[in-house]
Short mmCIF file of C-alpha atoms in Angstrom, two decimals:
data_model
loop_
_atom_site.label_atom_id
_atom_site.label_comp_id
_atom_site.label_asym_id
_atom_site.label_seq_id
_atom_site.Cartn_x
_atom_site.Cartn_y
_atom_site.Cartn_z
CA MET N 1 68.86 245.44 182.96
CA THR N 2 72.39 245.26 181.61
CA THR N 3 74.87 242.61 182.70
CA MET N 4 78.41 241.72 181.78
CA MET N 5 79.21 238.08 181.23
CA ASP N 6 82.71 236.67 181.24
CA ALA N 7 83.72 233.64 179.20
CA ARG N 8 83.10 231.33 182.14
CA GLY N 9 79.48 232.41 182.40
CA SER N 10 79.68 234.39 185.65
CA SER N 11 78.49 237.94 186.07
CA SER N 12 81.39 240.38 186.27
CA GLY N 13 79.77 243.75 186.44
CA GLY N 14 76.69 245.86 186.69
CA GLY N 15 75.05 248.57 184.67
CA GLY N 16 75.78 249.99 181.29
CA GLY N 17 78.56 252.30 182.41
CA GLY N 18 80.59 249.53 184.01
CA GLY N 19 83.54 247.58 182.67
CA ALA N 20 84.18 246.95 179.00
CA GLY N 21 82.27 244.30 177.11
CA LEU N 22 83.09 242.30 174.04
CA ASP N 23 83.50 244.72 171.11
CA LEU N 24 81.73 242.81 168.39
CA CYS N 25 82.83 245.35 165.81
CA VAL N 26 86.41 244.20 166.38
CA VAL N 27 85.29 240.57 166.33
CA VAL N 28 83.61 241.05 162.95
CA GLU N 29 86.74 242.77 161.66
CA ALA N 30 88.80 239.78 162.74
CA GLN N 31 86.63 237.48 160.64
CA LEU N 32 87.43 239.38 157.46
CA GLY N 33 90.65 237.43 157.26
CA VAL N 34 88.58 234.35 156.41
CA PHE N 35 87.36 235.68 153.10
CA PRO N 36 90.50 235.48 150.90
CA SER N 37 91.05 231.84 151.87
CA MET N 38 87.34 231.15 151.42
CA LYS N 39 87.41 232.59 147.93
CA ALA N 40 90.57 230.67 147.13
CA VAL N 41 88.86 227.42 148.14
CA LEU N 42 85.86 228.19 145.97
CA GLU N 43 88.02 229.13 143.00
CA ARG N 44 90.24 226.08 143.37
CA ARG N 45 87.32 223.67 143.57
CA ALA N 46 85.31 225.35 140.81
CA LEU N 47 81.73 225.49 142.04
CA GLU N 48 80.38 224.75 138.57
CA VAL N 49 77.05 226.51 137.93
CA HIS N 50 76.98 228.70 141.02
CA GLY N 51 80.72 229.23 141.43
CA GLN N 52 81.04 232.72 139.95
CA TRP N 53 77.86 233.86 141.66
CA CYS N 54 79.28 232.76 145.03
CA LEU N 55 82.56 234.54 144.39
CA SER N 56 80.86 237.77 143.40
CA ARG N 57 78.55 237.58 146.42
CA LEU N 58 81.55 237.10 148.70
CA ASP N 59 83.10 240.22 147.16
CA GLY N 60 79.94 242.20 147.85
CA LEU N 61 79.53 240.76 151.35
CA HIS N 62 83.14 241.57 152.18
CA ALA N 63 82.69 245.15 151.02
CA ALA N 64 79.53 245.64 153.08
CA VAL N 65 81.16 244.23 156.21
CA CYS N 66 84.17 246.48 155.70
CA TRP N 67 81.79 249.42 155.65
CA VAL N 68 80.13 248.26 158.88
CA VAL N 69 83.44 247.75 160.66
CA GLY N 70 84.98 250.96 159.35
CA GLY N 71 82.06 253.08 160.44
CA HIS N 72 83.88 256.24 159.35
CA ALA N 73 82.95 256.52 155.68
CA LYS N 74 83.85 259.83 154.08
CA GLN N 75 81.03 262.33 153.74
CA GLY N 76 81.54 262.41 149.99
CA ASN N 77 80.71 258.73 149.76
CA ASN N 78 77.74 259.12 152.10
CA ASP N 79 76.32 261.80 149.82
CA HIS N 80 75.97 259.07 147.19
CA GLY N 81 74.49 256.29 149.32
CA ASP N 82 72.46 254.89 146.45
CA ASP N 83 75.48 254.98 144.17
CA ASN N 84 77.53 253.17 146.78
CA ASP N 85 74.91 250.46 147.14
CA ALA N 86 74.79 250.12 143.38
CA ALA N 87 78.57 249.85 143.30
CA ALA N 88 78.46 247.21 146.01
CA ASP N 89 75.79 245.38 144.06
CA ALA N 90 78.10 245.50 141.09
CA GLY N 91 80.55 243.69 143.34
CA ASP N 92 77.85 241.07 143.73
CA GLY N 93 78.43 240.14 140.14
CA GLY N 94 75.62 241.97 138.39
CA ASP N 95 74.09 239.92 135.64
CA VAL N 96 75.60 236.43 135.86
CA ASP N 97 74.94 234.11 132.94
CA GLY N 98 72.09 236.30 131.78
CA GLY N 99 70.31 236.04 135.15
CA ASP N 100 69.37 238.70 137.65
CA ALA N 101 71.99 238.73 140.39
CA ASP N 102 69.67 240.49 142.81
CA ALA N 103 67.12 237.73 142.31
CA GLY N 104 69.65 235.24 143.63
CA VAL N 105 70.07 231.71 142.40
CA GLY N 106 67.16 229.34 142.21
CA GLY N 107 64.92 231.85 143.96
CA ILE N 108 67.18 232.00 147.03
CA ARG N 109 67.18 235.41 148.58
CA GLY N 110 67.71 236.73 152.10
CA ASP N 111 64.79 238.25 153.95
CA GLU N 112 65.74 241.88 154.31
CA ASN N 113 62.94 242.51 156.79
CA ASP N 114 64.24 239.80 159.11
CA ASP N 115 67.84 240.94 158.98
CA HIS N 116 67.38 244.70 158.86
CA CYS N 117 68.26 246.38 162.14
CA GLY N 118 67.51 249.99 161.20
CA GLY N 119 65.43 251.46 163.96
CA ALA N 120 65.53 248.40 166.18
CA VAL N 121 69.09 248.72 167.41
CA GLY N 122 69.47 250.34 170.81
CA ASP N 123 67.05 252.55 172.64
CA GLY N 124 69.17 255.69 172.90
CA PRO N 125 68.56 258.92 170.95
CA ARG N 126 69.66 258.94 167.32
CA ASP N 127 72.41 261.30 166.26
CA THR N 128 70.91 264.36 164.63
CA ASN N 129 73.74 264.24 162.10
CA SER N 130 72.37 260.95 160.86
CA GLU N 131 73.73 260.60 157.32
CA GLU N 132 76.68 258.51 158.45
CA LEU N 133 74.43 256.60 160.85
CA GLN N 134 72.01 255.78 158.05
CA SER N 135 74.89 254.62 155.84
CA SER N 136 76.12 252.37 158.62
CA ASP N 137 72.60 251.00 159.12
CA LYS N 138 72.29 250.37 155.41
CA ALA N 139 75.65 248.62 155.25
CA LEU N 140 74.77 246.41 158.21
CA SER N 141 71.43 245.46 156.67
CA THR N 142 73.10 244.83 153.30
CA ALA N 143 75.82 242.69 154.86
CA MET N 144 73.25 240.60 156.72
CA ARG N 145 71.16 240.14 153.58
CA ARG N 146 74.17 239.01 151.54
CA ALA N 147 75.36 236.66 154.25
CA ARG N 148 71.86 235.19 154.46
CA GLU N 149 71.77 234.61 150.69
CA LEU N 150 75.00 232.63 150.84
CA VAL N 151 73.87 230.68 153.90
CA ASP N 152 70.62 229.79 152.13
CA LEU N 153 72.45 228.65 149.01
CA ALA N 154 74.91 226.51 150.99
CA HIS N 155 72.05 225.07 153.05
CA GLU N 156 70.28 224.00 149.87
CA LYS N 157 73.47 222.34 148.62
CA LEU N 158 73.97 220.39 151.85
CA TYR N 159 70.80 218.44 151.03
CA GLU N 160 71.74 217.54 147.46
CA TRP N 161 74.09 214.77 148.61
CA HIS N 162 74.22 212.16 151.32
CA TRP N 163 75.67 213.84 154.40
CA LYS N 164 79.09 212.20 154.11
CA ASP N 165 79.37 213.04 150.41
CA VAL N 166 78.69 216.79 150.55
CA PRO N 167 81.62 218.60 148.85
CA ILE N 168 83.66 220.35 151.53
CA GLN N 169 83.38 223.76 149.83
CA TRP N 170 79.66 223.90 150.63
CA ARG N 171 80.34 223.05 154.26
CA GLU N 172 83.01 225.74 154.38
CA LEU N 173 80.73 228.30 152.80
CA TYR N 174 77.94 227.45 155.25
CA HIS N 175 80.29 227.57 158.24
CA VAL N 176 81.95 230.87 157.37
CA CYS N 177 78.80 232.74 156.38
CA SER N 178 76.77 231.40 159.32
CA HIS N 179 79.53 232.56 161.64
CA LEU N 180 79.59 236.00 160.06
CA LEU N 181 75.78 236.27 160.02
CA ALA N 182 75.72 235.42 163.74
CA LEU N 183 78.34 238.08 164.42
CA LEU N 184 76.40 240.69 162.48
CA THR N 185 73.23 239.72 164.36
CA LEU N 186 75.04 240.16 167.67
CA LEU N 187 76.46 243.47 166.52
CA CYS N 188 72.95 244.57 165.59
CA THR N 189 71.39 243.21 168.77
CA THR N 190 73.76 243.97 171.62
CA ASN N 191 75.95 246.90 170.78
CA GLY N 192 74.12 249.08 168.27
CA LYS N 193 75.77 250.74 165.29
CA ALA N 194 79.40 250.00 164.57
CA HIS N 195 80.50 253.62 164.92
CA GLN N 196 78.91 253.99 168.36
CA HIS N 197 81.68 252.00 170.12
CA ASN N 198 83.51 254.78 171.90
CA GLN N 199 84.64 252.96 175.04
CA SER N 200 88.23 251.72 175.31
CA LEU N 201 88.40 247.94 175.60
CA PRO N 202 91.03 245.45 176.73
CA GLY N 203 93.45 245.01 173.86
CA GLN N 204 92.13 248.11 172.12
CA GLY N 205 93.65 251.56 172.47
CA GLY N 206 91.96 254.92 172.74
CA ASP N 207 90.94 257.41 170.07
CA GLU N 208 94.22 257.22 168.11
CA GLU N 209 94.07 253.47 167.65
CA ARG N 210 90.38 253.56 166.79
CA GLU N 211 91.01 256.22 164.16
CA ALA N 212 93.93 254.25 162.74
CA ARG N 213 91.78 251.12 162.60
CA ALA N 214 89.01 253.01 160.87
CA ASP N 215 91.45 254.39 158.32
CA ALA N 216 92.76 250.88 157.66
CA VAL N 217 89.30 249.51 156.86
CA PRO N 218 88.08 250.42 153.36
CA SER N 219 84.67 251.81 152.53
CA GLY N 220 81.86 249.71 151.16
CA SER N 221 82.36 250.78 147.55
CA ASP N 222 86.06 249.92 147.48
CA THR N 223 85.62 246.17 147.02
CA ARG N 224 88.87 245.25 145.34
CA ALA N 225 90.97 247.33 147.72
CA ALA N 226 89.09 245.72 150.59
CA LEU N 227 90.05 242.25 149.45
CA ASP N 228 93.67 243.25 148.87
CA ARG N 229 94.04 244.82 152.31
CA THR N 230 92.10 242.28 154.37
CA LYS N 231 95.00 240.08 155.39
CA ASP N 232 96.98 242.72 157.25
CA SER N 233 93.99 244.19 159.06
CA GLY N 234 92.62 240.71 159.71
CA ASP N 235 95.87 239.54 161.34
CA LEU N 236 95.90 242.57 163.64
CA ALA N 237 92.22 242.22 164.49
CA THR N 238 92.59 238.50 165.18
CA LYS N 239 95.07 239.29 167.96
CA ARG N 240 92.57 241.69 169.51
CA HIS N 241 89.75 239.22 168.95
CA LYS N 242 91.58 236.45 170.79
CA SER N 243 91.93 238.55 173.94
CA LEU N 244 88.44 240.02 173.69
CA LEU N 245 86.79 236.60 173.60
CA ALA N 246 88.20 236.04 177.07
CA GLY N 247 86.25 239.13 178.15
CA GLY N 248 82.51 239.62 178.28
CA LEU N 249 79.44 240.44 176.24
CA ARG N 250 77.26 243.41 177.21
CA VAL N 251 73.59 242.54 176.91
CA ARG N 252 70.21 243.82 178.00
CA THR N 253 67.04 241.97 178.90
CA GLU N 254 65.37 243.06 175.67
CA ASP N 255 68.23 241.52 173.65
CA ILE N 256 67.24 237.91 174.44
CA GLY N 257 65.61 237.23 171.07
CA GLY N 258 68.63 238.45 169.12
CA LEU N 259 71.05 236.54 171.34
CA ARG N 260 69.09 233.33 170.87
CA LYS N 261 68.90 233.83 167.10
CA ALA N 262 72.66 234.46 166.86
CA LEU N 263 73.48 231.47 169.07
CA HIS N 264 71.37 229.15 166.93
CA MET N 265 73.13 230.42 163.80
CA MET N 266 76.44 229.54 165.42
CA ASP N 267 75.24 226.05 166.34
CA LYS N 268 74.03 225.41 162.80
CA GLY N 269 77.37 226.62 161.45
CA ILE N 270 79.18 224.27 163.82
CA MET N 271 76.99 221.22 163.18
CA MET N 272 76.09 221.57 159.50
CA GLY N 273 79.15 223.46 158.33
CA SER N 274 82.77 222.46 158.44
CA ALA N 275 83.69 223.53 161.99
CA LEU N 276 83.78 219.95 163.29
CA GLN N 277 85.63 218.58 160.27
CA LEU N 278 88.34 221.09 159.39
CA ALA N 279 91.71 220.79 161.09
CA GLY N 280 93.44 223.51 159.05
CA GLN N 281 91.34 226.44 160.31
CA GLN N 282 91.64 225.97 164.05
CA GLN N 283 91.57 229.71 164.81
CA GLN N 284 88.22 230.19 163.08
CA ARG N 285 86.92 226.97 164.63
CA TRP N 286 87.77 227.94 168.19
CA ASP N 287 86.73 231.56 167.75
CA LEU N 288 83.26 230.34 166.82
CA PHE N 289 83.12 227.91 169.74
CA ARG N 290 84.27 230.55 172.23
CA LEU N 291 81.80 233.08 170.92
CA ALA N 292 78.99 230.52 171.26
CA ARG N 293 80.03 229.91 174.87
CA VAL N 294 80.07 233.63 175.72
CA THR N 295 76.73 234.19 173.98
CA HIS N 296 75.12 231.26 175.80
CA ALA N 297 76.42 232.57 179.13
CA ALA N 298 74.99 236.02 178.41
CA LEU N 299 71.67 234.52 177.39
CA MET N 300 71.50 232.33 180.50
CA GLU N 301 72.09 235.38 182.70
CA GLN N 302 68.98 237.00 181.26
CA LEU N 303 66.73 233.94 181.47
CA SER N 304 64.99 232.66 184.57
CA PRO N 305 66.97 229.94 186.37
CA PHE N 306 66.19 226.44 185.22
CA THR N 307 63.79 224.58 187.46
CA GLN N 308 63.79 220.81 187.52
CA ARG N 309 60.76 218.98 186.21
CA SER N 310 58.03 218.48 188.79
CA SER N 311 58.22 214.72 188.20
CA PRO N 312 61.70 213.89 186.88
CA ARG N 313 61.90 210.75 184.84
CA SER N 314 63.18 207.80 186.81
CA VAL N 315 66.91 207.20 186.80
CA SER N 316 66.89 204.77 189.71
CA ARG N 317 69.44 202.00 189.75
CA VAL N 318 68.43 198.98 187.68
CA GLU N 319 69.69 195.57 188.68
CA ASP N 320 70.95 193.11 186.07
CA ALA N 321 69.36 189.82 187.04
CA PHE N 322 70.23 187.88 183.88
CA CYS N 323 73.58 189.26 182.73
CA GLU N 324 75.27 187.09 180.09
CA VAL N 325 78.22 189.46 179.65
CA PRO N 326 81.07 189.20 182.19
CA ARG N 327 81.96 192.15 184.41
CA VAL N 328 85.63 193.02 184.99
CA ALA N 329 86.82 195.52 187.60
CA LEU N 330 89.16 198.15 186.11
CA PRO N 331 91.40 195.86 184.00
CA SER N 332 94.96 196.90 183.25
CA LEU N 333 95.91 197.86 179.70
CA THR N 334 97.54 194.45 179.30
CA ALA N 335 94.41 192.69 180.51
CA PHE N 336 92.26 194.82 178.24
CA GLN N 337 94.45 193.90 175.27
CA ARG N 338 93.62 190.26 175.98
CA ILE N 339 89.91 191.19 176.05
CA MET N 340 90.25 192.86 172.65
CA ASP N 341 92.12 189.86 171.26
CA ALA N 342 89.32 187.56 172.43
CA GLY N 343 86.78 189.63 170.49
CA GLU N 344 83.96 189.29 173.01
CA PRO N 345 81.98 192.00 174.85
CA VAL N 346 82.88 192.80 178.46
CA ILE N 347 81.44 195.22 181.04
CA ILE N 348 84.13 197.26 182.81
CA THR N 349 83.45 198.62 186.28
CA GLY N 350 85.35 201.27 188.23
CA ALA N 351 86.74 203.06 185.16
CA MET N 352 84.34 206.04 185.37
CA ASP N 353 84.51 206.75 189.10
CA HIS N 354 86.70 209.83 188.54
CA TRP N 355 84.45 211.40 185.88
CA PRO N 356 82.95 214.74 186.96
CA ALA N 357 79.82 213.72 185.03
CA THR N 358 79.14 210.71 187.25
CA LYS N 359 79.29 212.95 190.32
CA ARG N 360 77.35 215.97 189.00
CA TRP N 361 74.93 214.65 186.38
CA HIS N 362 72.12 212.63 187.94
CA CYS N 363 69.41 213.43 185.38
CA LEU N 364 69.37 215.29 182.05
CA ASP N 365 68.24 218.50 183.78
CA ASP N 366 71.78 218.83 185.15
CA LEU N 367 73.13 219.62 181.66
CA LEU N 368 70.83 222.60 181.14
CA PRO N 369 72.76 225.35 182.99
CA VAL N 370 75.76 224.70 180.74
CA ALA N 371 74.01 224.02 177.43
CA GLY N 372 70.26 224.50 177.78
CA GLU N 373 69.87 227.06 174.98
CA ARG N 374 72.17 225.28 172.52
CA LEU N 375 70.64 223.82 169.38
CA VAL N 376 70.82 220.02 168.92
CA PRO N 377 69.48 217.52 166.32
CA VAL N 378 66.80 215.25 167.78
CA GLU N 379 65.52 212.10 166.08
CA VAL N 380 61.74 211.99 165.82
CA GLY N 381 60.02 208.65 165.20
CA SER N 382 60.31 205.15 166.59
CA THR N 383 63.71 204.34 165.01
CA TYR N 384 65.83 205.51 162.10
CA LEU N 385 64.66 202.50 160.06
CA HIS N 386 61.01 203.60 159.93
CA GLU N 387 59.56 205.76 157.19
CA GLU N 388 58.15 208.35 159.59
CA TRP N 389 61.59 208.93 161.11
CA SER N 390 63.02 212.44 160.79
CA GLN N 391 65.28 214.89 162.58
CA ARG N 392 64.29 218.17 164.18
CA MET N 393 66.48 220.97 165.49
CA MET N 394 65.54 222.14 168.99
CA THR N 395 67.24 223.51 172.08
CA LEU N 396 68.54 221.06 174.63
CA ARG N 397 66.15 222.60 177.15
CA GLU N 398 63.16 221.97 174.88
CA PHE N 399 64.28 218.38 174.33
CA VAL N 400 64.80 217.63 178.03
CA MET N 401 61.84 219.53 179.46
CA ALA N 402 59.09 218.85 176.96
CA TYR N 403 60.00 216.46 174.15
CA ARG N 404 59.44 212.99 175.58
CA THR N 405 59.68 210.84 172.47
CA GLY N 406 62.84 212.11 170.78
CA TYR N 407 66.36 210.71 170.82
CA LEU N 408 69.55 212.75 170.64
CA ALA N 409 71.53 209.94 169.09
CA GLN N 410 75.10 209.55 167.85
CA HIS N 411 75.83 213.27 168.02
CA PRO N 412 79.31 214.82 168.62
CA LEU N 413 77.87 216.91 171.46
CA PHE N 414 81.20 217.37 173.23
CA GLU N 415 82.81 218.77 170.10
CA GLN N 416 79.92 221.12 169.46
CA ILE N 417 79.86 222.28 173.10
CA PRO N 418 83.40 221.91 174.54
CA GLU N 419 82.20 223.11 177.97
CA LEU N 420 80.45 219.76 178.38
CA ALA N 421 83.62 217.87 177.48
CA ALA N 422 85.14 218.93 180.82
CA TYR N 423 82.72 216.52 182.53
CA VAL N 424 83.83 213.37 180.68
CA VAL N 425 87.21 211.65 180.46
CA THR N 426 88.43 209.60 177.50
CA PRO N 427 89.14 206.09 178.84
CA ASP N 428 92.79 205.06 178.72
CA TYR N 429 91.81 201.97 176.74
CA CYS N 430 91.01 204.16 173.72
CA HIS N 431 94.66 205.20 173.53
CA MET N 432 95.60 201.69 172.46
CA GLY N 433 94.65 202.82 168.96
CA GLU N 434 93.51 205.91 167.07
CA LEU N 435 90.41 207.61 168.48
CA VAL N 436 87.90 208.01 165.66
CA GLN N 437 84.73 209.49 167.10
CA VAL N 438 83.08 210.48 170.38
CA ASN N 439 79.28 210.63 170.41
CA ALA N 440 76.57 211.38 172.95
CA TRP N 441 73.27 209.50 173.24
CA LEU N 442 70.49 211.19 175.25
CA GLY N 443 66.93 209.97 175.52
CA SER N 444 63.97 209.15 177.67
CA ARG N 445 62.88 205.72 178.81
CA GLY N 446 61.98 203.50 175.86
CA THR N 447 64.27 204.98 173.20
CA VAL N 448 65.68 202.26 170.95
CA SER N 449 68.63 201.72 168.64
CA PRO N 450 67.77 198.81 166.29
CA ALA N 451 70.21 195.93 165.98
CA HIS N 452 73.23 197.17 164.05
CA GLN N 453 76.99 196.81 163.87
CA ASP N 454 79.77 199.42 163.87
CA PRO N 455 83.14 199.12 162.13
CA HIS N 456 85.32 200.16 165.10
CA HIS N 457 86.13 199.18 168.66
CA ASN N 458 83.47 200.75 170.87
CA LEU N 459 83.41 201.70 174.54
CA LEU N 460 79.85 202.58 175.54
CA CYS N 461 80.06 204.58 178.77
CA GLN N 462 76.83 204.86 180.76
CA VAL N 463 76.61 208.20 182.63
CA ILE N 464 72.92 208.47 183.56
CA GLY N 465 70.35 205.69 183.83
CA ALA N 466 70.47 202.17 182.43
CA LYS N 467 70.20 200.36 179.09
CA ARG N 468 69.38 196.79 178.12
CA LEU N 469 71.42 195.32 175.27
CA HIS N 470 71.15 192.23 173.09
CA LEU N 471 74.51 191.40 171.49
CA TYR N 472 75.18 188.97 168.63
CA SER N 473 78.56 187.80 167.40
CA THR N 474 79.68 188.56 163.86
CA ASP N 475 79.34 184.94 162.75
CA GLN N 476 75.56 185.24 163.30
CA THR N 477 75.21 187.97 160.67
CA PRO N 478 73.18 185.82 158.20
CA LEU N 479 70.65 185.07 160.97
CA LEU N 480 70.00 188.81 161.49
CA TYR N 481 68.99 189.57 157.88
CA PRO N 482 70.94 192.80 157.27
CA HIS N 483 69.55 195.28 154.77
CA GLU N 484 70.98 194.29 151.41
CA GLU N 485 71.37 197.76 149.90
CA GLY N 486 71.13 201.44 150.70
CA MET N 487 72.37 203.35 153.71
CA HIS N 488 71.48 200.73 156.32
CA THR N 489 73.43 197.65 155.29
CA ASN N 490 74.90 197.63 158.82
CA SER N 491 71.40 197.30 160.35
CA SER N 492 69.18 194.27 160.84
CA ARG N 493 65.70 194.03 159.33
CA VAL N 494 64.55 191.99 162.34
CA ASP N 495 62.76 193.62 165.26
CA ILE N 496 64.79 191.89 167.97
CA GLU N 497 62.12 192.36 170.64
CA ALA N 498 59.20 191.18 168.46
CA PRO N 499 60.64 189.12 165.59
CA ASP N 500 58.49 188.12 162.64
CA LEU N 501 59.69 184.54 162.26
CA ALA N 502 57.49 183.99 159.22
CA ARG N 503 59.55 186.58 157.34
CA PHE N 504 62.86 185.87 159.08
CA PRO N 505 62.81 182.17 160.08
CA GLN N 506 66.57 181.81 160.55
CA PHE N 507 66.52 184.41 163.32
CA ALA N 508 65.12 181.71 165.61
CA ALA N 509 68.62 180.18 165.66
CA ALA N 510 70.33 183.40 166.75
CA VAL N 511 71.77 183.32 170.28
CA PRO N 512 72.18 186.70 171.99
CA LYS N 513 74.24 187.79 174.95
CA ARG N 514 72.02 189.99 177.09
CA CYS N 515 72.99 192.51 179.72
CA VAL N 516 71.91 195.68 181.51
CA LEU N 517 74.46 198.49 181.44
CA ARG N 518 74.16 200.63 184.57
CA ALA N 519 75.37 204.14 185.38
CA GLY N 520 79.13 204.21 185.93
CA GLU N 521 79.79 201.11 183.80
CA ILE N 522 81.47 200.74 180.39
CA LEU N 523 80.56 198.11 177.82
CA TYR N 524 83.29 197.08 175.38
CA ILE N 525 81.73 196.13 172.01
CA PRO N 526 84.16 194.56 169.50
CA PRO N 527 84.13 195.74 165.85
CA LYS N 528 81.20 194.38 163.79
CA TYR N 529 79.52 192.92 166.88
CA TRP N 530 75.76 193.31 166.51
CA HIS N 531 73.95 195.17 169.29
CA HIS N 532 70.36 196.23 169.98
CA VAL N 533 69.89 198.90 172.68
CA ARG N 534 66.85 199.98 174.71
CA SER N 535 66.87 202.67 177.42
CA LEU N 536 65.26 201.36 180.60
CA THR N 537 65.26 204.82 182.19
CA GLU N 538 66.13 208.34 181.16
CA SER N 539 69.62 207.88 179.84
CA LEU N 540 72.88 209.53 178.84
CA SER N 541 75.64 207.48 177.25
CA VAL N 542 78.95 208.40 175.65
CA SER N 543 80.46 206.15 172.98
CA TYR N 544 84.14 206.14 172.07
CA TRP N 545 85.11 204.60 168.74
CA TRP N 546 88.73 203.81 167.99
CA ARG N 547 90.70 201.64 165.63
#
């Protein structure tokens, strides 16, 4: 089965001979424009021990990708395939600091067997004149291996610092190379060899333009020329790429594994790389997000429709019998300014009635058609303060359908998956200052956030289910025994629901304000106001921080 998916996720055509799909060869070509700026960043920031190795690997990776995209290498070069690979490996830097460049750094090396597409691409007959085909296969496998090596190195570096302290160059390297590796995987999975794209596409001319494009892309052995000529070809390809991403992606049922693998690479590049942090590379950022959307839509078309759980977790309305926090119906901006000035929590009603999410999302299953195969970080363990706590990457579908004890907490889900952002609306009250962060909180009944305080104004918007909160004013901080050092100085050592008064005797004097936040309500939490949160049902909340 072959289907054509447009960027909105709807099927727009039938079999393999139908309308044009997304030409991933052109998409990969467009990404070549990233490499000069990437190298400049690495050079400017001097990557110390591994800096030169990274630069040389980027040279070699760029050359291999140019070969893949060109797809029209001269026969004379093909006759010396081994020499070309050796020349490309020379672009990898050869012997750096007396080490073996092919051995990688610190034992890091891509798995050629995993990334090699050789005989696995496409089911059609191979060209009997296969020398060029074999060279293209080899270049694709080489490019994937080199991209994987750089991704692995950057991944290792991300864990050498606290998350907020990771030098931006490692995030950039991870983002760019993950993006490129995903593109190469899609090219390998969905469309076959680069030189087999013979169908005219929107924004792409016929034979003359294809030949001109091929002539403009250097061969794999011409590394320095490739780097010098990337900008012009990259600018042209980016224009094509922009229009093509509004088109579709041709896939087959047997391509599901490759699509899923590529999509998860994109999500890791978005979450762990720099895509969510960089403002100066918006084109690359949005290209990656659009490609993830198109890939997810294509994958969803091939999968069986989602079926709701046989016994969905309860999201019934919970009444607040002992609320100690006042409720205010849709206050004006002037009235809300007075609330902020008073510095006390307030529940706002009526401010989410126009949200699409409140009308369409009644349980977490309702998010799956839009984002079910996307990768998300789930907290595993009772709370982040316990030693057994950890995070695990899984698909949103796996989390919702099977993983009953995890918590998708404080995650910029709507930045990672902009399609979901269409269902929520930033409250007008946030515009009274500078919006800092928007996070999603998804979990089953019983998930807990220990008592903690945040530095910014906070609007906690309850979309699905209900939560019980204990809130403590800032002047009660000594009674809550904050952690004195480390990463959790904004968190209390006291288990609010089962306090150990022998260890924390002063907590007995703490006076909370308790409330239940129900679906469709917003809780305003002033800066530094302590709050402990427990989900009473399956729950989805959105928090807006501003200053």
